């Protein structure tokens, strides 16, 4: 069987991380159009695994130096937004956030 072409939706994920001890803000993004095919498939699967409903917004109150994460997912002409803190982020979301932080480069750590 020859190679199968999968028609996937264009996906862009943006991350804004704020808070923490130093209060340094980080911005990062991943775009399926800019990634090698294997990474684009991984990003597509990671976005598919996100919760169906965005959780209620939280401000991290009561957690000293907690990081806050704003994820914006643009996919197939639709936009979804998610807000988490270190405490409220589901385990299924962490690999995507970690990949976005890595994409920001050395200053993102």
Coordinates of N, CA, C and O in Angstrom, one line a residue:
X1 N 0.9 -1.2 0.0 CA 0.0 0.0 0.0 C 0.9 1.2 0.0 O 1.8 1.3 0.8
X2 N 0.6 2.2 -0.8 CA 1.4 3.4 -0.9 C 1.0 4.3 0.2 O 0.1 4.1 1.0
X3 N 1.9 5.4 0.4 CA 1.7 6.3 1.5 C 0.3 6.8 1.6 O -0.3 7.1 0.5
X4 N -0.3 7.0 2.7 CA -1.6 7.5 2.9 C -1.5 9.0 3.3 O -0.7 9.3 4.2
X5 N -2.2 9.8 2.6 CA -2.2 11.2 2.9 C -3.4 11.5 3.9 O -4.5 11.2 3.6
X6 N -3.0 12.1 5.0 CA -4.1 12.5 6.0 C -4.3 14.0 5.9 O -3.4 14.8 6.0
X7 N -5.6 14.3 5.6 CA -5.9 15.7 5.5 C -6.2 16.3 6.9 O -7.3 16.0 7.4
X8 N -5.2 16.9 7.5 CA -5.5 17.5 8.9 C -5.7 18.9 8.8 O -5.3 19.6 7.8
X9 N -6.4 19.4 9.8 CA -6.7 20.9 9.9 C -5.4 21.7 10.2 O -4.6 21.2 11.1
X10 N -5.3 22.8 9.7 CA -4.2 23.7 10.1 C -4.4 24.1 11.6 O -5.5 24.4 12.0
X11 N -3.4 23.9 12.3 CA -3.5 24.1 13.8 C -2.3 25.0 14.2 O -1.2 24.8 13.8
X12 N -2.7 26.0 15.0 CA -1.7 26.9 15.7 C -2.0 26.9 17.2 O -3.2 27.2 17.5
X13 N -1.0 26.8 18.0 CA -1.2 26.8 19.5 C -0.3 27.9 20.0 O 0.9 27.9 19.7
X14 N -0.9 28.8 20.7 CA -0.1 29.9 21.4 C -0.1 29.7 22.9 O -1.1 29.3 23.4
X15 N 1.0 30.0 23.5 CA 1.2 29.9 24.9 C 1.6 31.3 25.5 O 2.6 31.9 24.9
X16 N 1.0 31.7 26.6 CA 1.5 32.8 27.3 C 1.6 32.4 28.8 O 0.6 31.9 29.4
X17 N 2.8 32.4 29.3 CA 3.1 32.0 30.7 C 3.5 33.2 31.5 O 4.3 34.0 31.1
X18 N 2.8 33.4 32.6 CA 3.1 34.5 33.5 C 3.2 34.0 34.9 O 2.9 32.9 35.2
X19 N 3.7 34.9 35.8 CA 3.8 34.6 37.2 C 5.2 34.0 37.5 O 6.2 34.3 36.9
X20 N 5.2 33.3 38.6 CA 6.4 32.7 39.1 C 7.2 33.7 39.9 O 6.8 34.9 40.1
X21 N 8.3 33.2 40.5 CA 9.1 34.1 41.4 C 9.6 35.3 40.7 O 9.5 36.4 41.3
X22 N 10.1 35.2 39.5 CA 10.7 36.4 38.8 C 9.6 37.2 38.0 O 9.9 38.3 37.6
X23 N 8.5 36.6 37.8 CA 7.4 37.3 37.1 C 7.7 37.5 35.6 O 7.2 38.4 35.0
X24 N 8.6 36.7 35.1 CA 9.0 36.8 33.7 C 7.9 36.2 32.8 O 7.5 35.1 33.0
X25 N 7.5 37.0 31.8 CA 6.5 36.5 30.9 C 7.1 35.8 29.7 O 8.1 36.2 29.2
X26 N 6.5 34.7 29.3 CA 7.0 33.9 28.1 C 5.9 33.7 27.1 O 4.7 33.5 27.5
X27 N 6.3 33.9 25.8 CA 5.3 33.7 24.7 C 5.9 32.6 23.8 O 7.1 32.7 23.5
X28 N 5.1 31.7 23.3 CA 5.6 30.7 22.4 C 4.4 30.3 21.5 O 3.3 30.5 21.9
X29 N 4.7 29.7 20.4 CA 3.7 29.1 19.5 C 4.3 28.0 18.7 O 5.4 27.9 18.4
X30 N 3.4 27.1 18.3 CA 3.6 26.0 17.4 C 2.6 26.0 16.3 O 1.4 26.3 16.6
X31 N 3.0 25.8 15.1 CA 2.1 25.9 14.0 C 2.4 24.6 13.1 O 3.5 24.4 12.7
X32 N 1.3 23.9 12.8 CA 1.5 22.7 12.0 C 2.1 23.0 10.6 O 2.8 22.1 10.1
X33 N 1.9 24.2 10.1 CA 2.5 24.5 8.8 C 4.0 24.7 8.9 O 4.7 24.6 7.8
X34 N 4.6 24.9 10.1 CA 6.0 25.2 10.2 C 6.8 24.0 10.8 O 8.0 24.1 11.0
X35 N 6.1 22.9 11.0 CA 6.7 21.8 11.7 C 7.0 20.6 10.7 O 6.2 20.5 9.8
X36 N 8.0 19.8 11.0 CA 8.1 18.6 10.2 C 6.9 17.7 10.4 O 6.2 17.8 11.4
X37 N 6.6 16.8 9.4 CA 5.3 16.1 9.5 C 5.1 15.3 10.8 O 4.0 15.3 11.3
X38 N 6.1 14.7 11.3 CA 5.9 13.9 12.6 C 5.6 14.8 13.7 O 4.7 14.5 14.5
X39 N 6.2 16.0 13.8 CA 5.9 16.9 14.9 C 4.5 17.5 14.7 O 3.8 17.8 15.6
X40 N 4.1 17.8 13.4 CA 2.8 18.3 13.1 C 1.7 17.3 13.5 O 0.7 17.7 14.1
X41 N 2.0 16.0 13.3 CA 1.0 15.0 13.7 C 0.9 14.9 15.2 O -0.2 14.8 15.8
X42 N 2.1 15.0 15.9 CA 2.1 15.0 17.4 C 1.2 16.2 17.9 O 0.4 16.1 18.8
X43 N 1.5 17.4 17.3 CA 0.7 18.6 17.8 C -0.8 18.4 17.5 O -1.6 18.7 18.4
X44 N -1.1 17.9 16.4 CA -2.5 17.6 16.1 C -3.1 16.7 17.1 O -4.2 16.9 17.6
X45 N -2.4 15.6 17.5 CA -2.9 14.7 18.5 C -3.0 15.3 19.9 O -4.0 15.1 20.6
X46 N -2.0 16.1 20.2 CA -2.1 16.8 21.5 C -3.2 17.7 21.6 O -3.9 17.8 22.7
X47 N -3.6 18.4 20.6 CA -4.7 19.4 20.6 C -6.0 18.6 20.6 O -6.9 18.9 21.3
X48 N -6.1 17.4 19.9 CA -7.3 16.6 19.9 C -7.5 16.1 21.4 O -8.7 15.9 21.8
X49 N -6.4 15.9 22.1 CA -6.6 15.3 23.5 C -6.9 16.4 24.5 O -7.2 16.0 25.7
X50 N -7.0 17.6 24.1 CA -7.4 18.7 25.1 C -8.8 18.5 25.6 O -9.6 17.9 24.8
X51 N -9.1 18.9 26.8 CA -10.5 18.8 27.3 C -11.5 19.4 26.4 O -11.2 20.5 25.8
X52 N -12.7 18.8 26.2 CA -13.7 19.4 25.4 C -14.1 20.8 25.8 O -14.4 21.7 25.0
X53 N -14.2 21.0 27.1 CA -14.6 22.3 27.7 C -13.4 22.9 28.4 O -12.7 22.3 29.1
X54 N -13.2 24.2 28.1 CA -12.2 24.9 28.8 C -12.6 25.1 30.3 O -13.8 25.3 30.6
X55 N -11.6 24.9 31.2 CA -12.0 25.1 32.6 C -12.2 26.5 32.9 O -11.8 27.4 32.2
X56 N -12.9 26.8 34.0 CA -13.1 28.2 34.4 C -11.7 28.9 34.6 O -10.8 28.2 35.0
X57 N -11.7 30.2 34.4 CA -10.5 30.9 34.6 C -10.1 30.9 36.0 O -10.9 31.0 36.9
X58 N -8.8 30.8 36.3 CA -8.3 30.9 37.6 C -7.1 31.9 37.6 O -6.5 32.1 36.6
X59 N -6.9 32.5 38.8 CA -5.8 33.5 38.9 C -4.6 33.0 39.7 O -3.6 33.7 39.9
X60 N -4.7 31.7 40.2 CA -3.6 31.2 41.0 C -3.5 31.7 42.4 O -2.5 31.6 43.1
X61 N -4.6 32.4 42.8 CA -4.6 33.0 44.1 C -4.4 31.9 45.2 O -4.9 30.8 45.0
X62 N -3.6 32.2 46.2 CA -3.4 31.2 47.2 C -2.2 30.3 47.0 O -1.9 29.5 47.8
X63 N -1.6 30.4 45.8 CA -0.4 29.6 45.5 C 0.7 30.5 45.2 O 0.8 31.1 44.1
X64 N 1.6 30.7 46.2 CA 2.7 31.6 46.0 C 3.6 31.3 44.8 O 3.9 30.1 44.6
X65 N 3.9 32.2 44.0 CA 4.8 32.1 42.9 C 4.3 31.1 41.8 O 5.1 30.5 41.1
X66 N 3.0 30.8 41.8 CA 2.5 29.9 40.8 C 2.6 30.5 39.4 O 2.4 31.7 39.2
X67 N 2.8 29.6 38.5 CA 2.8 30.1 37.1 C 1.4 30.0 36.6 O 0.6 29.1 37.0
X68 N 1.0 30.9 35.7 CA -0.3 30.9 35.0 C 0.0 30.6 33.5 O 0.9 31.2 33.0
X69 N -0.9 29.8 32.9 CA -0.7 29.5 31.5 C -2.0 29.8 30.7 O -3.0 29.4 31.1
X70 N -1.8 30.5 29.6 CA -3.0 30.8 28.8 C -2.6 30.1 27.4 O -1.7 30.4 26.8
X71 N -3.4 29.1 27.1 CA -3.3 28.4 25.8 C -4.4 28.9 24.9 O -5.6 29.0 25.2
X72 N -4.0 29.3 23.7 CA -5.0 29.6 22.6 C -4.8 28.7 21.5 O -3.7 28.6 20.9
X73 N -5.8 28.0 21.1 CA -5.8 27.0 20.0 C -6.6 27.5 18.9 O -7.8 27.7 19.0
X74 N -5.9 27.7 17.7 CA -6.6 28.1 16.5 C -6.6 26.8 15.6 O -5.5 26.4 15.2
X75 N -7.8 26.3 15.3 CA -7.8 25.1 14.5 C -9.1 25.1 13.6 O -10.2 25.2 14.1
X76 N -8.8 24.9 12.3 CA -10.0 24.8 11.4 C -10.9 26.0 11.4 O -12.1 25.9 11.3
X77 N -10.3 27.2 11.6 CA -11.2 28.4 11.7 C -11.8 28.7 13.0 O -12.5 29.7 13.2
X78 N -11.6 27.8 14.0 CA -12.2 28.0 15.3 C -11.1 28.4 16.3 O -9.9 27.9 16.2
X79 N -11.4 29.1 17.4 CA -10.5 29.5 18.4 C -11.0 29.0 19.8 O -12.2 29.2 20.1
X80 N -10.1 28.3 20.5 CA -10.5 27.9 21.9 C -9.4 28.4 22.8 O -8.2 28.4 22.5
X81 N -9.8 28.8 24.0 CA -8.9 29.4 25.0 C -8.9 28.6 26.3 O -10.0 28.1 26.7
X82 N -7.8 28.3 26.9 CA -7.7 27.6 28.1 C -6.8 28.4 29.1 O -5.8 29.0 28.6
X83 N -7.1 28.3 30.3 CA -6.3 29.0 31.4 C -6.1 28.0 32.5 O -7.0 27.3 33.0
X84 N -4.8 27.8 32.9 CA -4.4 26.9 33.9 C -3.4 27.6 34.8 O -2.8 28.6 34.4
X85 N -3.2 27.0 36.0 CA -2.0 27.3 36.8 C -1.2 26.0 37.0 O -1.7 24.9 36.5
X86 N -0.1 26.1 37.6 CA 0.7 24.9 37.9 C -0.2 23.8 38.6 O 0.0 22.6 38.4
X87 N -1.1 24.3 39.5 CA -1.9 23.4 40.3 C -3.1 22.8 39.5 O -3.5 21.7 39.6
X88 N -3.7 23.6 38.6 CA -5.0 23.2 38.0 C -4.8 22.6 36.6 O -5.7 22.0 36.1
X89 N -3.5 22.6 36.1 CA -3.3 22.0 34.8 C -3.5 20.5 34.8 O -2.8 19.8 35.5
X90 N -4.4 19.9 33.9 CA -4.5 18.5 33.9 C -3.2 17.8 33.3 O -2.5 18.4 32.5
X91 N -3.0 16.6 33.7 CA -1.8 15.9 33.3 C -1.8 15.7 31.8 O -0.7 15.8 31.2
X92 N -2.9 15.6 31.1 CA -3.0 15.4 29.7 C -2.5 16.7 28.9 O -2.1 16.6 27.8
X93 N -2.5 17.8 29.6 CA -2.2 19.1 28.9 C -0.7 19.4 29.1 O -0.1 20.1 28.3
X94 N 0.0 18.8 30.1 CA 1.4 19.2 30.4 C 2.3 18.9 29.3 O 3.2 19.8 29.1
X95 N 2.3 17.8 28.6 CA 3.2 17.6 27.5 C 3.2 18.7 26.4 O 4.2 19.1 25.9
X96 N 2.0 19.2 26.1 CA 1.8 20.2 25.1 C 2.4 21.5 25.7 O 3.2 22.2 25.0
X97 N 2.2 21.9 26.9 CA 2.7 23.1 27.5 C 4.3 23.0 27.6 O 5.0 23.9 27.2
X98 N 4.8 21.8 27.9 CA 6.2 21.6 28.0 C 6.9 21.8 26.6 O 7.9 22.3 26.5
X99 N 6.2 21.3 25.6 CA 6.7 21.4 24.2 C 6.7 22.8 23.8 O 7.7 23.3 23.1
X100 N 5.7 23.6 24.2 CA 5.6 25.0 23.8 C 6.7 25.8 24.6 O 7.4 26.7 24.0
X101 N 7.0 25.5 25.8 CA 8.1 26.1 26.6 C 9.4 25.8 25.9 O 10.2 26.7 25.7
X102 N 9.6 24.6 25.5 CA 10.9 24.2 24.9 C 11.0 25.0 23.6 O 12.2 25.3 23.2
X103 N 9.9 25.2 22.8 CA 10.0 25.9 21.6 C 10.4 27.3 21.7 O 10.9 28.0 20.8
X104 N 10.2 27.9 22.9 CA 10.5 29.3 23.2 C 12.1 29.4 23.3 O 12.6 30.5 23.3
X105 N 12.8 28.3 23.5 CA 14.2 28.4 23.6 C 14.7 28.5 25.0 O 14.0 28.3 26.0
X106 N 16.0 28.7 25.2 CA 16.7 28.7 26.5 C 16.0 29.6 27.5 O 16.0 29.4 28.7
X107 N 15.5 30.8 27.1 CA 14.9 31.7 28.0 C 13.6 31.3 28.5 O 13.0 31.8 29.5
X108 N 13.0 30.2 27.9 CA 11.7 29.7 28.3 C 11.7 28.8 29.4 O 10.7 28.4 30.0
X109 N 12.9 28.4 29.9 CA 13.0 27.4 31.0 C 12.8 28.1 32.3 O 13.1 29.2 32.5

